[in-house]
Amino acid sequence: DIQMTQSPSSVSASVGDRVTITCRASQGISSWLAWYQQKPGKAPKLLIYAASILQSGVPSRFSGSRSGTDFTLTISSLQPEDFATYYCQQAHTFPITFGQGTRLEIK
Amino acid sequence: QVQLQESGPGLVKPSQTLSLTCTVSGGSISSGSYFWSWIRQPAGKGLEWVGRIFSSQNANYNPSLKSRVSMSVDTSTNVFSLRLTSVTAADTAVYFCARESVARDGALDIWGQGTMVSVSP
């Protein structure tokens, strides 16, 4: 299975901060990478697909990028509603796998 | 607006079979542009892909579950289903159904709200 390793596991930040979350794939997955946001008791919500394409309706403060097998989710200016857990997911090879999640907390 | 809704028993006894359905509304399950997926999440833990189905003859399952899992699609009712046999406490989780979009490179763009399934005597 392809392992998706997210870092950090948790991060504390303030409203207005810029935050970056990284996801590393254990082997090449091209750009078959998606990012999700999950709030407690809710289903995950798709933010970005194909590594860098913003899903319709998602605020432009979210962005994604790729460098080889390293992928980055950036939130340019944190808003109160952004505090949640974020997951990456590869769809290149079966089984589809997710990162372990990054919990974004209010400082 | 396409919506997904899971349904099924919230409690299953060990060694028995877990059966869930996901009703698709606002669109056709027969669309060739989507796969229909199941993902689960134990309490306080991460997401695990269970499998996906395109048609009754085209399904992919997580190898960790492959011998116990099966999925089906009923195009007449716009419902797809998950069946997991010989369950144990390790299968206790919130089960989500989701739509996988071919146009979005395999991203899961629409999710159901999730249904909690506990495996307990």
PDB file of C-alpha atoms in Angstrom:
ATOM      1  CA  ASP A   1       0.000   0.000   0.000  1.00  0.00           C
ATOM      2  CA  ILE A   2       1.099   3.585  -0.571  1.00  0.00           C
ATOM      3  CA  GLN A   3       1.738   5.292   2.748  1.00  0.00           C
ATOM      4  CA  MET A   4       0.693   8.922   3.089  1.00  0.00           C
ATOM      5  CA  THR A   5       2.551  10.694   5.876  1.00  0.00           C
ATOM      6  CA  GLN A   6       1.235  14.035   7.033  1.00  0.00           C
ATOM      7  CA  SER A   7       3.127  16.571   9.077  1.00  0.00           C
ATOM      8  CA  PRO A   8       2.642  17.992  11.527  1.00  0.00           C
ATOM      9  CA  SER A   9       0.115  15.808  13.328  1.00  0.00           C
ATOM     10  CA  SER A  10      -1.219  18.898  15.031  1.00  0.00           C
ATOM     11  CA  VAL A  11      -0.597  22.606  14.817  1.00  0.00           C
ATOM     12  CA  SER A  12      -1.750  25.591  16.840  1.00  0.00           C
ATOM     13  CA  ALA A  13      -2.281  28.886  15.052  1.00  0.00           C
ATOM     14  CA  SER A  14      -4.129  32.166  15.330  1.00  0.00           C
ATOM     15  CA  VAL A  15      -6.727  33.803  13.126  1.00  0.00           C
ATOM     16  CA  GLY A  16      -4.915  35.525  10.289  1.00  0.00           C
ATOM     17  CA  ASP A  17      -1.895  33.207  10.358  1.00  0.00           C
ATOM     18  CA  ARG A  18      -0.545  31.384   7.322  1.00  0.00           C
ATOM     19  CA  VAL A  19      -0.471  27.631   7.835  1.00  0.00           C
ATOM     20  CA  THR A  20       1.147  24.890   5.773  1.00  0.00           C
ATOM     21  CA  ILE A  21       0.448  21.173   6.047  1.00  0.00           C
ATOM     22  CA  THR A  22       2.594  18.626   4.238  1.00  0.00           C
ATOM     23  CA  CYS A  23       1.779  15.171   2.924  1.00  0.00           C
ATOM     24  CA  ARG A  24       4.477  12.815   1.643  1.00  0.00           C
ATOM     25  CA  ALA A  25       3.693   9.762  -0.460  1.00  0.00           C
ATOM     26  CA  SER A  26       5.826   6.627  -0.056  1.00  0.00           C
ATOM     27  CA  GLN A  27       6.001   6.265  -3.837  1.00  0.00           C
ATOM     28  CA  GLY A  28       5.097   8.281  -6.899  1.00  0.00           C
ATOM     29  CA  ILE A  29       1.434   9.192  -7.276  1.00  0.00           C
ATOM     30  CA  SER A  30       1.739  11.862  -9.967  1.00  0.00           C
ATOM     31  CA  SER A  31      -0.845  14.491  -8.994  1.00  0.00           C
ATOM     32  CA  TRP A  32      -3.519  12.054  -7.822  1.00  0.00           C
ATOM     33  CA  LEU A  33      -3.815  13.792  -4.476  1.00  0.00           C
ATOM     34  CA  ALA A  34      -6.787  15.367  -2.741  1.00  0.00           C
ATOM     35  CA  TRP A  35      -7.163  17.358   0.467  1.00  0.00           C
ATOM     36  CA  TYR A  36     -10.159  17.264   2.804  1.00  0.00           C
ATOM     37  CA  GLN A  37     -11.340  19.235   5.814  1.00  0.00           C
ATOM     38  CA  GLN A  38     -13.268  17.480   8.567  1.00  0.00           C
ATOM     39  CA  LYS A  39     -15.017  19.082  11.511  1.00  0.00           C
ATOM     40  CA  PRO A  40     -16.153  17.084  14.572  1.00  0.00           C
ATOM     41  CA  GLY A  41     -19.194  14.933  13.887  1.00  0.00           C
ATOM     42  CA  LYS A  42     -19.227  15.821  10.202  1.00  0.00           C
ATOM     43  CA  ALA A  43     -18.215  14.175   6.963  1.00  0.00           C
ATOM     44  CA  PRO A  44     -14.999  15.246   5.276  1.00  0.00           C
ATOM     45  CA  LYS A  45     -15.301  18.057   2.739  1.00  0.00           C
ATOM     46  CA  LEU A  46     -13.260  18.122  -0.454  1.00  0.00           C
ATOM     47  CA  LEU A  47     -11.012  21.175  -0.674  1.00  0.00           C
ATOM     48  CA  ILE A  48      -8.486  20.439  -3.418  1.00  0.00           C
ATOM     49  CA  TYR A  49      -8.082  17.719  -6.033  1.00  0.00           C
ATOM     50  CA  ALA A  50      -5.384  16.870  -8.561  1.00  0.00           C
ATOM     51  CA  ALA A  51      -2.918  18.308  -6.032  1.00  0.00           C
ATOM     52  CA  SER A  52      -3.656  21.944  -6.803  1.00  0.00           C
ATOM     53  CA  ILE A  53      -7.163  22.456  -8.203  1.00  0.00           C
ATOM     54  CA  LEU A  54      -9.568  24.214  -5.878  1.00  0.00           C
ATOM     55  CA  GLN A  55     -12.945  22.521  -5.556  1.00  0.00           C
ATOM     56  CA  SER A  56     -15.861  24.730  -6.530  1.00  0.00           C
ATOM     57  CA  GLY A  57     -17.087  26.869  -3.633  1.00  0.00           C
ATOM     58  CA  VAL A  58     -13.916  26.529  -1.556  1.00  0.00           C
ATOM     59  CA  PRO A  59     -12.401  29.872  -0.498  1.00  0.00           C
ATOM     60  CA  SER A  60      -9.312  30.991  -2.385  1.00  0.00           C
ATOM     61  CA  ARG A  61      -7.268  31.215   0.811  1.00  0.00           C
ATOM     62  CA  PHE A  62      -6.812  27.436   0.400  1.00  0.00           C
ATOM     63  CA  SER A  63      -4.190  26.296  -2.075  1.00  0.00           C
ATOM     64  CA  GLY A  64      -2.292  23.125  -2.888  1.00  0.00           C
ATOM     65  CA  SER A  65       1.009  22.320  -4.519  1.00  0.00           C
ATOM     66  CA  ARG A  66       3.228  19.395  -5.447  1.00  0.00           C
ATOM     67  CA  SER A  67       6.949  18.782  -5.526  1.00  0.00           C
ATOM     68  CA  GLY A  68       7.709  15.204  -6.494  1.00  0.00           C
ATOM     69  CA  THR A  69       6.097  13.036  -3.843  1.00  0.00           C
ATOM     70  CA  ASP A  70       5.643  15.929  -1.427  1.00  0.00           C
ATOM     71  CA  PHE A  71       2.349  17.772  -1.373  1.00  0.00           C
ATOM     72  CA  THR A  72       1.405  20.915   0.508  1.00  0.00           C
ATOM     73  CA  LEU A  73      -1.862  22.439   1.634  1.00  0.00           C
ATOM     74  CA  THR A  74      -1.603  26.129   2.496  1.00  0.00           C
ATOM     75  CA  ILE A  75      -4.172  28.317   4.194  1.00  0.00           C
ATOM     76  CA  SER A  76      -3.061  31.872   3.536  1.00  0.00           C
ATOM     77  CA  SER A  77      -4.988  33.664   6.295  1.00  0.00           C
ATOM     78  CA  LEU A  78      -6.727  31.484   8.856  1.00  0.00           C
ATOM     79  CA  GLN A  79     -10.363  32.160   9.552  1.00  0.00           C
ATOM     80  CA  PRO A  80     -12.263  30.915  12.631  1.00  0.00           C
ATOM     81  CA  GLU A  81     -14.121  28.336  10.551  1.00  0.00           C
ATOM     82  CA  ASP A  82     -10.848  26.759   9.358  1.00  0.00           C
ATOM     83  CA  PHE A  83     -10.056  25.104  12.666  1.00  0.00           C
ATOM     84  CA  ALA A  84     -10.577  21.442  11.879  1.00  0.00           C
ATOM     85  CA  THR A  85      -8.709  18.265  10.938  1.00  0.00           C
ATOM     86  CA  TYR A  86      -7.213  17.992   7.459  1.00  0.00           C
ATOM     87  CA  TYR A  87      -6.540  14.795   5.519  1.00  0.00           C
ATOM     88  CA  CYS A  88      -4.691  14.049   2.309  1.00  0.00           C
ATOM     89  CA  GLN A  89      -5.718  11.128   0.092  1.00  0.00           C
ATOM     90  CA  GLN A  90      -4.029   9.411  -2.839  1.00  0.00           C
ATOM     91  CA  ALA A  91      -6.136   8.000  -5.661  1.00  0.00           C
ATOM     92  CA  HIS A  92      -3.275   6.727  -7.836  1.00  0.00           C
ATOM     93  CA  THR A  93      -3.046   3.118  -6.676  1.00  0.00           C
ATOM     94  CA  PHE A  94      -5.387   0.696  -4.946  1.00  0.00           C
ATOM     95  CA  PRO A  95      -6.057   0.623  -2.144  1.00  0.00           C
ATOM     96  CA  ILE A  96      -6.835   4.318  -1.886  1.00  0.00           C
ATOM     97  CA  THR A  97      -5.123   5.600   1.245  1.00  0.00           C
ATOM     98  CA  PHE A  98      -5.374   8.632   3.475  1.00  0.00           C
ATOM     99  CA  GLY A  99      -2.876  10.465   5.601  1.00  0.00           C
ATOM    100  CA  GLN A 100      -3.286  10.178   9.347  1.00  0.00           C
ATOM    101  CA  GLY A 101      -4.668  13.711   9.624  1.00  0.00           C
ATOM    102  CA  THR A 102      -3.460  17.082  10.867  1.00  0.00           C
ATOM    103  CA  ARG A 103      -5.429  18.760  13.631  1.00  0.00           C
ATOM    104  CA  LEU A 104      -5.450  22.533  13.324  1.00  0.00           C
ATOM    105  CA  GLU A 105      -6.186  24.151  16.675  1.00  0.00           C
ATOM    106  CA  ILE A 106      -6.698  27.681  17.869  1.00  0.00           C
ATOM    107  CA  LYS A 107      -3.701  29.159  19.677  1.00  0.00           C
TER     108      LYS A 107
ATOM    109  CA  GLN B   1     -27.790  18.936  -5.993  1.00  0.00           C
ATOM    110  CA  VAL B   2     -26.676  15.338  -5.482  1.00  0.00           C
ATOM    111  CA  GLN B   3     -26.992  14.067  -1.928  1.00  0.00           C
ATOM    112  CA  LEU B   4     -26.057  10.769  -0.312  1.00  0.00           C
ATOM    113  CA  GLN B   5     -27.688   9.215   2.738  1.00  0.00           C
ATOM    114  CA  GLU B   6     -26.523   6.126   4.592  1.00  0.00           C
ATOM    115  CA  SER B   7     -28.902   3.798   6.403  1.00  0.00           C
ATOM    116  CA  GLY B   8     -28.647   0.561   8.306  1.00  0.00           C
ATOM    117  CA  PRO B   9     -28.543  -0.940  11.787  1.00  0.00           C
ATOM    118  CA  GLY B  10     -26.453   0.849  14.360  1.00  0.00           C
ATOM    119  CA  LEU B  11     -25.621  -2.327  16.246  1.00  0.00           C
ATOM    120  CA  VAL B  12     -24.333  -5.633  14.888  1.00  0.00           C
ATOM    121  CA  LYS B  13     -23.299  -8.691  16.890  1.00  0.00           C
ATOM    122  CA  PRO B  14     -19.833 -10.156  16.513  1.00  0.00           C
ATOM    123  CA  SER B  15     -19.495 -12.741  13.726  1.00  0.00           C
ATOM    124  CA  GLN B  16     -22.627 -11.444  12.028  1.00  0.00           C
ATOM    125  CA  THR B  17     -22.953  -9.432   8.805  1.00  0.00           C
ATOM    126  CA  LEU B  18     -22.990  -5.656   8.600  1.00  0.00           C
ATOM    127  CA  SER B  19     -25.259  -4.338   5.834  1.00  0.00           C
ATOM    128  CA  LEU B  20     -25.552  -0.686   4.898  1.00  0.00           C
ATOM    129  CA  THR B  21     -27.215   1.138   2.050  1.00  0.00           C
ATOM    130  CA  CYS B  22     -26.553   4.536   0.543  1.00  0.00           C
ATOM    131  CA  THR B  23     -29.349   6.335  -1.276  1.00  0.00           C
ATOM    132  CA  VAL B  24     -28.344   8.743  -4.009  1.00  0.00           C
ATOM    133  CA  SER B  25     -30.750  11.623  -4.616  1.00  0.00           C
ATOM    134  CA  GLY B  26     -30.620  14.517  -7.064  1.00  0.00           C
ATOM    135  CA  GLY B  27     -28.753  12.531  -9.711  1.00  0.00           C
ATOM    136  CA  SER B  28     -28.484   9.123 -11.346  1.00  0.00           C
ATOM    137  CA  ILE B  29     -26.292   6.404  -9.909  1.00  0.00           C
ATOM    138  CA  SER B  30     -25.918   5.131 -13.472  1.00  0.00           C
ATOM    139  CA  SER B  31     -23.774   8.088 -14.540  1.00  0.00           C
ATOM    140  CA  GLY B  32     -20.578   6.856 -16.131  1.00  0.00           C
ATOM    141  CA  SER B  33     -18.544   9.613 -14.527  1.00  0.00           C
ATOM    142  CA  TYR B  34     -18.583   8.377 -10.956  1.00  0.00           C
ATOM    143  CA  PHE B  35     -17.656   5.525  -8.689  1.00  0.00           C
ATOM    144  CA  TRP B  36     -19.605   4.935  -5.490  1.00  0.00           C
ATOM    145  CA  SER B  37     -17.469   4.439  -2.423  1.00  0.00           C
ATOM    146  CA  TRP B  38     -17.474   3.467   1.226  1.00  0.00           C
ATOM    147  CA  ILE B  39     -15.051   4.896   3.773  1.00  0.00           C
ATOM    148  CA  ARG B  40     -15.010   4.231   7.501  1.00  0.00           C
ATOM    149  CA  GLN B  41     -13.615   6.028  10.521  1.00  0.00           C
ATOM    150  CA  PRO B  42     -13.223   4.504  14.005  1.00  0.00           C
ATOM    151  CA  ALA B  43     -13.902   6.940  16.805  1.00  0.00           C
ATOM    152  CA  GLY B  44     -11.050   9.410  17.187  1.00  0.00           C
ATOM    153  CA  LYS B  45      -9.078   7.889  14.324  1.00  0.00           C
ATOM    154  CA  GLY B  46      -8.387   8.468  10.663  1.00  0.00           C
ATOM    155  CA  LEU B  47     -10.162   7.507   7.462  1.00  0.00           C
ATOM    156  CA  GLU B  48      -9.986   4.036   5.929  1.00  0.00           C
ATOM    157  CA  TRP B  49     -11.102   3.332   2.368  1.00  0.00           C
ATOM    158  CA  VAL B  50     -13.325   0.251   2.268  1.00  0.00           C
ATOM    159  CA  GLY B  51     -13.977   0.018  -1.463  1.00  0.00           C
ATOM    160  CA  ARG B  52     -15.855   1.331  -4.445  1.00  0.00           C
ATOM    161  CA  ILE B  53     -18.236   0.144  -7.116  1.00  0.00           C
ATOM    162  CA  PHE B  54     -19.026   1.304 -10.624  1.00  0.00           C
ATOM    163  CA  SER B  55     -21.394  -1.414 -11.625  1.00  0.00           C
ATOM    164  CA  SER B  56     -22.154  -4.816 -10.186  1.00  0.00           C
ATOM    165  CA  GLN B  57     -19.350  -6.235 -12.312  1.00  0.00           C
ATOM    166  CA  ASN B  58     -16.801  -3.576 -11.496  1.00  0.00           C
ATOM    167  CA  ALA B  59     -15.814  -3.196  -7.862  1.00  0.00           C
ATOM    168  CA  ASN B  60     -12.562  -2.661  -6.007  1.00  0.00           C
ATOM    169  CA  TYR B  61     -12.046  -3.511  -2.366  1.00  0.00           C
ATOM    170  CA  ASN B  62      -9.421  -2.815   0.243  1.00  0.00           C
ATOM    171  CA  PRO B  63      -7.270  -5.964   0.402  1.00  0.00           C
ATOM    172  CA  SER B  64      -7.317  -5.753   4.183  1.00  0.00           C
ATOM    173  CA  LEU B  65     -11.059  -6.487   3.994  1.00  0.00           C
ATOM    174  CA  LYS B  66     -11.341  -8.176   0.627  1.00  0.00           C
ATOM    175  CA  SER B  67     -12.398 -11.602   1.784  1.00  0.00           C
ATOM    176  CA  ARG B  68     -15.230 -10.167   3.906  1.00  0.00           C
ATOM    177  CA  VAL B  69     -16.526  -7.218   1.857  1.00  0.00           C
ATOM    178  CA  SER B  70     -18.883  -6.968  -1.087  1.00  0.00           C
ATOM    179  CA  MET B  71     -20.769  -4.118  -2.709  1.00  0.00           C
ATOM    180  CA  SER B  72     -23.703  -3.877  -5.069  1.00  0.00           C
ATOM    181  CA  VAL B  73     -25.636  -1.286  -7.016  1.00  0.00           C
ATOM    182  CA  ASP B  74     -29.381  -1.120  -7.657  1.00  0.00           C
ATOM    183  CA  THR B  75     -29.941   1.302 -10.503  1.00  0.00           C
ATOM    184  CA  SER B  76     -33.734   0.974 -10.248  1.00  0.00           C
ATOM    185  CA  THR B  77     -33.731   2.527  -6.780  1.00  0.00           C
ATOM    186  CA  ASN B  78     -30.544   4.613  -7.035  1.00  0.00           C
ATOM    187  CA  VAL B  79     -29.042   2.769  -4.079  1.00  0.00           C
ATOM    188  CA  PHE B  80     -25.663   1.153  -3.523  1.00  0.00           C
ATOM    189  CA  SER B  81     -24.873  -1.196  -0.692  1.00  0.00           C
ATOM    190  CA  LEU B  82     -22.080  -2.482   1.511  1.00  0.00           C
ATOM    191  CA  ARG B  83     -21.931  -5.924   3.048  1.00  0.00           C
ATOM    192  CA  LEU B  84     -19.230  -6.877   5.544  1.00  0.00           C
ATOM    193  CA  THR B  85     -19.251 -10.393   6.950  1.00  0.00           C
ATOM    194  CA  SER B  86     -17.834 -11.895  10.138  1.00  0.00           C
ATOM    195  CA  VAL B  87     -17.577  -8.562  11.911  1.00  0.00           C
ATOM    196  CA  THR B  88     -15.540  -7.972  15.045  1.00  0.00           C
ATOM    197  CA  ALA B  89     -15.149  -5.043  17.397  1.00  0.00           C
ATOM    198  CA  ALA B  90     -12.459  -3.717  15.042  1.00  0.00           C
ATOM    199  CA  ASP B  91     -15.213  -2.982  12.509  1.00  0.00           C
ATOM    200  CA  THR B  92     -16.872  -0.506  14.868  1.00  0.00           C
ATOM    201  CA  ALA B  93     -16.752   2.850  13.109  1.00  0.00           C
ATOM    202  CA  VAL B  94     -18.650   5.617  11.409  1.00  0.00           C
ATOM    203  CA  TYR B  95     -19.312   4.468   7.857  1.00  0.00           C
ATOM    204  CA  PHE B  96     -19.503   7.086   5.127  1.00  0.00           C
ATOM    205  CA  CYS B  97     -20.684   6.629   1.577  1.00  0.00           C
ATOM    206  CA  ALA B  98     -19.178   8.983  -0.976  1.00  0.00           C
ATOM    207  CA  ARG B  99     -19.030   9.737  -4.672  1.00  0.00           C
ATOM    208  CA  GLU B 100     -15.662   9.416  -6.412  1.00  0.00           C
ATOM    209  CA  SER B 101     -15.358  11.723  -9.383  1.00  0.00           C
ATOM    210  CA  VAL B 102     -13.466  10.610 -12.474  1.00  0.00           C
ATOM    211  CA  ALA B 103     -13.242  14.235 -13.614  1.00  0.00           C
ATOM    212  CA  ARG B 104     -11.591  15.159 -10.324  1.00  0.00           C
ATOM    213  CA  ASP B 105      -8.888  12.498 -10.527  1.00  0.00           C
ATOM    214  CA  GLY B 106     -10.450  10.155  -8.021  1.00  0.00           C
ATOM    215  CA  ALA B 107     -11.355  12.730  -5.404  1.00  0.00           C
ATOM    216  CA  LEU B 108     -14.378  12.067  -3.218  1.00  0.00           C
ATOM    217  CA  ASP B 109     -16.467  15.118  -3.935  1.00  0.00           C
ATOM    218  CA  ILE B 110     -19.766  14.325  -2.235  1.00  0.00           C
ATOM    219  CA  TRP B 111     -20.187  12.505   1.077  1.00  0.00           C
ATOM    220  CA  GLY B 112     -23.072  11.230   3.118  1.00  0.00           C
ATOM    221  CA  GLN B 113     -23.345  12.365   6.724  1.00  0.00           C
ATOM    222  CA  GLY B 114     -22.126   9.019   8.007  1.00  0.00           C
ATOM    223  CA  THR B 115     -23.731   6.328  10.109  1.00  0.00           C
ATOM    224  CA  MET B 116     -22.305   4.889  13.311  1.00  0.00           C
ATOM    225  CA  VAL B 117     -22.061   1.100  13.492  1.00  0.00           C
ATOM    226  CA  SER B 118     -21.109  -0.628  16.708  1.00  0.00           C
ATOM    227  CA  VAL B 119     -20.141  -4.286  16.891  1.00  0.00           C
ATOM    228  CA  SER B 120     -21.066  -5.616  20.297  1.00  0.00           C
ATOM    229  CA  PRO B 121     -22.800  -8.589  21.891  1.00  0.00           C
TER     230      PRO B 121
END
